[in-house]
mmCIF file of C-alpha atoms in Angstrom:
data_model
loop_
_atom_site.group_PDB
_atom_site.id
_atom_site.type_symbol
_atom_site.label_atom_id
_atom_site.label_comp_id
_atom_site.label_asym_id
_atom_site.label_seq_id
_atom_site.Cartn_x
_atom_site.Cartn_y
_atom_site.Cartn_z
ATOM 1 C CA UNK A 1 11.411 7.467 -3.343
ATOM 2 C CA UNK A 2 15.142 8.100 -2.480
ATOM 3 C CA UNK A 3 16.413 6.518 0.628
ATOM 4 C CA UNK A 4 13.908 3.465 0.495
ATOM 5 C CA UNK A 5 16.072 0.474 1.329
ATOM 6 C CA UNK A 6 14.780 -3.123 0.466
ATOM 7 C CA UNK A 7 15.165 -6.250 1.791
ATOM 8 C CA UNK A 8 14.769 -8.964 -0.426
ATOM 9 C CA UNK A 9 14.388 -12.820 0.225
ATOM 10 C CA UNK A 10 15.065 -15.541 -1.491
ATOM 11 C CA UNK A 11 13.611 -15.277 -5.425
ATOM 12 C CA UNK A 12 11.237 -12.746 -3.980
ATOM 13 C CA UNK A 13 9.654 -10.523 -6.855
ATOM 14 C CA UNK A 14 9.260 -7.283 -6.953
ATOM 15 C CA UNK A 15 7.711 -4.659 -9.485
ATOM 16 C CA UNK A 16 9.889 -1.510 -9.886
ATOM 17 C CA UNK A 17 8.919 1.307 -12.429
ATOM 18 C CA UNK A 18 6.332 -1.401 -14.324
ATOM 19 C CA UNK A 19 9.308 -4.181 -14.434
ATOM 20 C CA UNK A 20 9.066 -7.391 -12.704
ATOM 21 C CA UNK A 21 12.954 -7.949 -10.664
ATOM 22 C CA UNK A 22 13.389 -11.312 -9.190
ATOM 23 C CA UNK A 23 16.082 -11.856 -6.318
ATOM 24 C CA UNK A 24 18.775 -14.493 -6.821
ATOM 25 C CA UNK A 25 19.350 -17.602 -4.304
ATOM 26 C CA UNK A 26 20.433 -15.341 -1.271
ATOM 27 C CA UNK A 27 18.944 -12.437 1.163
ATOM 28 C CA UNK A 28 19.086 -9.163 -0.596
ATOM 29 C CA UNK A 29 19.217 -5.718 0.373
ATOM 30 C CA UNK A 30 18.467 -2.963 -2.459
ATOM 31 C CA UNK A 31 18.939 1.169 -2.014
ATOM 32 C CA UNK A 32 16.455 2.393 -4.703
ATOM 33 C CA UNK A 33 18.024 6.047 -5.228
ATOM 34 C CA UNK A 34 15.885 7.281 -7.867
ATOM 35 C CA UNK A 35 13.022 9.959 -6.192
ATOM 36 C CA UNK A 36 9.605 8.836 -6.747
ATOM 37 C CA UNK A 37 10.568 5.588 -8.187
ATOM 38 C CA UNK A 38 7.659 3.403 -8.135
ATOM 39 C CA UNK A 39 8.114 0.032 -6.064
ATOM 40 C CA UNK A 40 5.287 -2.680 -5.276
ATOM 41 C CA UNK A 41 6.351 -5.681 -3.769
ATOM 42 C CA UNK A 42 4.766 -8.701 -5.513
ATOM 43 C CA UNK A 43 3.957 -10.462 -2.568
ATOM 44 C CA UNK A 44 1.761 -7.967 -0.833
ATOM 45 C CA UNK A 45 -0.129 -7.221 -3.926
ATOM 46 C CA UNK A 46 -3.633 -7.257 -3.899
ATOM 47 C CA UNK A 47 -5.679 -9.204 -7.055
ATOM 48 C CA UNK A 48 -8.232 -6.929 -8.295
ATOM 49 C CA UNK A 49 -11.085 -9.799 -6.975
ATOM 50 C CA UNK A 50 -8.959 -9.348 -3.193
ATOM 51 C CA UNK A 51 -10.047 -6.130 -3.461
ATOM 52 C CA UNK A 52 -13.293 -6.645 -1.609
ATOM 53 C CA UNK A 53 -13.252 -4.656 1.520
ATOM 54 C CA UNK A 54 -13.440 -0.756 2.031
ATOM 55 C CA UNK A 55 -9.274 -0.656 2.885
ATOM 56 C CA UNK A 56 -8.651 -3.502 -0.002
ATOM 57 C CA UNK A 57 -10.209 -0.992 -2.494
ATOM 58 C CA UNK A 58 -8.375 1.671 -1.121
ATOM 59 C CA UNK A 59 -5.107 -0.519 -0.956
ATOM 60 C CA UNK A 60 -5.580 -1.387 -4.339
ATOM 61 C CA UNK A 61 -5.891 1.841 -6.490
ATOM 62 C CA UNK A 62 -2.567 2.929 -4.345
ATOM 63 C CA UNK A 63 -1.284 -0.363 -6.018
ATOM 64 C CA UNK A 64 -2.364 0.636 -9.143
ATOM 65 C CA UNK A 65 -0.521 3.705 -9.195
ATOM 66 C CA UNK A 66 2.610 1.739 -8.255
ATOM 67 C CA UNK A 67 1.893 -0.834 -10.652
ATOM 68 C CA UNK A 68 1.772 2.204 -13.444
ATOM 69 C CA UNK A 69 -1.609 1.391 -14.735
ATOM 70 C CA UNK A 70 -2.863 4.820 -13.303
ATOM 71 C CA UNK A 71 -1.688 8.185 -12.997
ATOM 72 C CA UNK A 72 -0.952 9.554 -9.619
ATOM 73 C CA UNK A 73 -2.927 12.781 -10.195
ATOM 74 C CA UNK A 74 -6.066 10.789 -11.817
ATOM 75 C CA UNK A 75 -5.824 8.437 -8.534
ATOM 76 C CA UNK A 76 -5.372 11.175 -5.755
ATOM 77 C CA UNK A 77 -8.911 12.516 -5.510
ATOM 78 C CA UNK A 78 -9.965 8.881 -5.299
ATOM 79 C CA UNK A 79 -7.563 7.567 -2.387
ATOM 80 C CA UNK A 80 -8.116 11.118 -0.633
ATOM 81 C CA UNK A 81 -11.879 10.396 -0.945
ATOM 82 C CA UNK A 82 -11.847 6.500 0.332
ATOM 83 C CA UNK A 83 -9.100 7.785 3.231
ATOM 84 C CA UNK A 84 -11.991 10.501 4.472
ATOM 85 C CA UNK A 85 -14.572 7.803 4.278
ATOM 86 C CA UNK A 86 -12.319 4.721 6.430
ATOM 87 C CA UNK A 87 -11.578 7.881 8.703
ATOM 88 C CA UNK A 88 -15.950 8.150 9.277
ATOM 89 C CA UNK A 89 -15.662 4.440 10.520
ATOM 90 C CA UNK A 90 -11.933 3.736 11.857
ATOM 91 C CA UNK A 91 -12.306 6.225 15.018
ATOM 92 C CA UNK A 92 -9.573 4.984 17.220
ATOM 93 C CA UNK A 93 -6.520 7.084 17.633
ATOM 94 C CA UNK A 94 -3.993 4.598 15.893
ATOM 95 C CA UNK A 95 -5.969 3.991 12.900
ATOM 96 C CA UNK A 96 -6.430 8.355 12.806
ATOM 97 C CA UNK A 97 -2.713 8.663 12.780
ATOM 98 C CA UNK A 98 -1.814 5.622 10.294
ATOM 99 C CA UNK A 99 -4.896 7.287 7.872
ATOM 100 C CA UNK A 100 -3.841 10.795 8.243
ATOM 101 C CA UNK A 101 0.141 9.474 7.369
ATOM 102 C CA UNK A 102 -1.477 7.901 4.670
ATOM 103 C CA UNK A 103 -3.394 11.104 3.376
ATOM 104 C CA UNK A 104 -0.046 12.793 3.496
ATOM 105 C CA UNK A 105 1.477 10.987 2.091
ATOM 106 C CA UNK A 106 -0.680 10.545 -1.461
ATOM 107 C CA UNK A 107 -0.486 14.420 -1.102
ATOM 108 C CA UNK A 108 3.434 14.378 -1.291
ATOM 109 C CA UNK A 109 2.953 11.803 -4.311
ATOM 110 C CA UNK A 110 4.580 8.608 -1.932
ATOM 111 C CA UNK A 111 2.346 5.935 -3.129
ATOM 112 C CA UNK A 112 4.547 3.526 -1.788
ATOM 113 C CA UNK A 113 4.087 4.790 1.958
ATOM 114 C CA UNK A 114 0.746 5.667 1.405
ATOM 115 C CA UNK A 115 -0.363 1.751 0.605
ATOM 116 C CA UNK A 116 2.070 0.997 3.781
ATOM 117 C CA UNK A 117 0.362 2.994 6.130
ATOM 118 C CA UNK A 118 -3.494 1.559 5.089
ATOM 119 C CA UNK A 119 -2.075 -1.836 4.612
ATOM 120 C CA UNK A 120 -1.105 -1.740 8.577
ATOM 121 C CA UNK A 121 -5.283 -1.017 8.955
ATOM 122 C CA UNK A 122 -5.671 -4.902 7.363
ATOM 123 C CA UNK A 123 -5.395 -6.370 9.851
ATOM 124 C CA UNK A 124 -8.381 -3.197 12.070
ATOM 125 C CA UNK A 125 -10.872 -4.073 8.729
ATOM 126 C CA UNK A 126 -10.636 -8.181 9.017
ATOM 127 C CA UNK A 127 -10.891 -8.312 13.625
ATOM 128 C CA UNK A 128 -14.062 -5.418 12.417
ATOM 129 C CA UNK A 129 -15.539 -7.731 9.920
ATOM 130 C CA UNK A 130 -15.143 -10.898 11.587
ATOM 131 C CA UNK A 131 -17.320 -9.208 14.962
ATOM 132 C CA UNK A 132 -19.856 -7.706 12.387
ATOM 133 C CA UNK A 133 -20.336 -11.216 10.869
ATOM 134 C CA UNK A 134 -21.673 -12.889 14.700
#
């Protein structure tokens, strides 16, 4: 994951290659240089109860192959699988692209990207579930 630049608050946590880094008292920027280094910020992680939804689950095994409690090539055929089932129900263009970025990118072995692009459907799933709900 060369390249990936983050931006740390504050005592903000985050997991990098299965260990826990906390920031110090200040804003933080970090250049992670190593390629395919695996990164999951702690405060977007989803608990394995959170992961109720169809793009929660999906989320979440893209977190678990960031968190290193699965292999990427035991997890592809299942994120590959939920992508092609969101894409039967999340029809509108935007949602297409950010799920066929996120397809792409589990086939290029970016986890990281991958959970970025279906996290940015969240928000889609919860306005879809809410309407469903009335």
């Amino acid at each position: 994951m060369t390249g990936l630049v983050l931006k740390l608050g504050p005592h903000e946590r985050v997991l990098i290659n299965g260990a826990v880094v906390e920031n110090g008292d200040r804003r933080s920027r970090l250049a992670i240089m190593t390629p395919n280094a695996n990164i999951l910020r702690l405060r977007d992680a989803i608990h394995p109860e959170a992961a109720n939804t169809p793009v929660r689950r999906v989320c979440y095994i893209a977190q678990l192959v960031l968190s290193g409690d699965i292999a990427a090539k035991e997890a592809q055929q299942q994120l590959l699988r939920g992508i092609e089932q969101l894409s039967q129900v999340l029809i509108d263009p935007d949602s297409r692209l950010q799920l066929s970025l996120a397809s792409k990118a589990v086939l290029a072995d970016q986890h990281y990207h991958a959970l970025k692009f279906l996290r940015s459907l969240l928000p889609r799933e919860e306005r879809l579930m809410a309407v469903s709900k009335e």
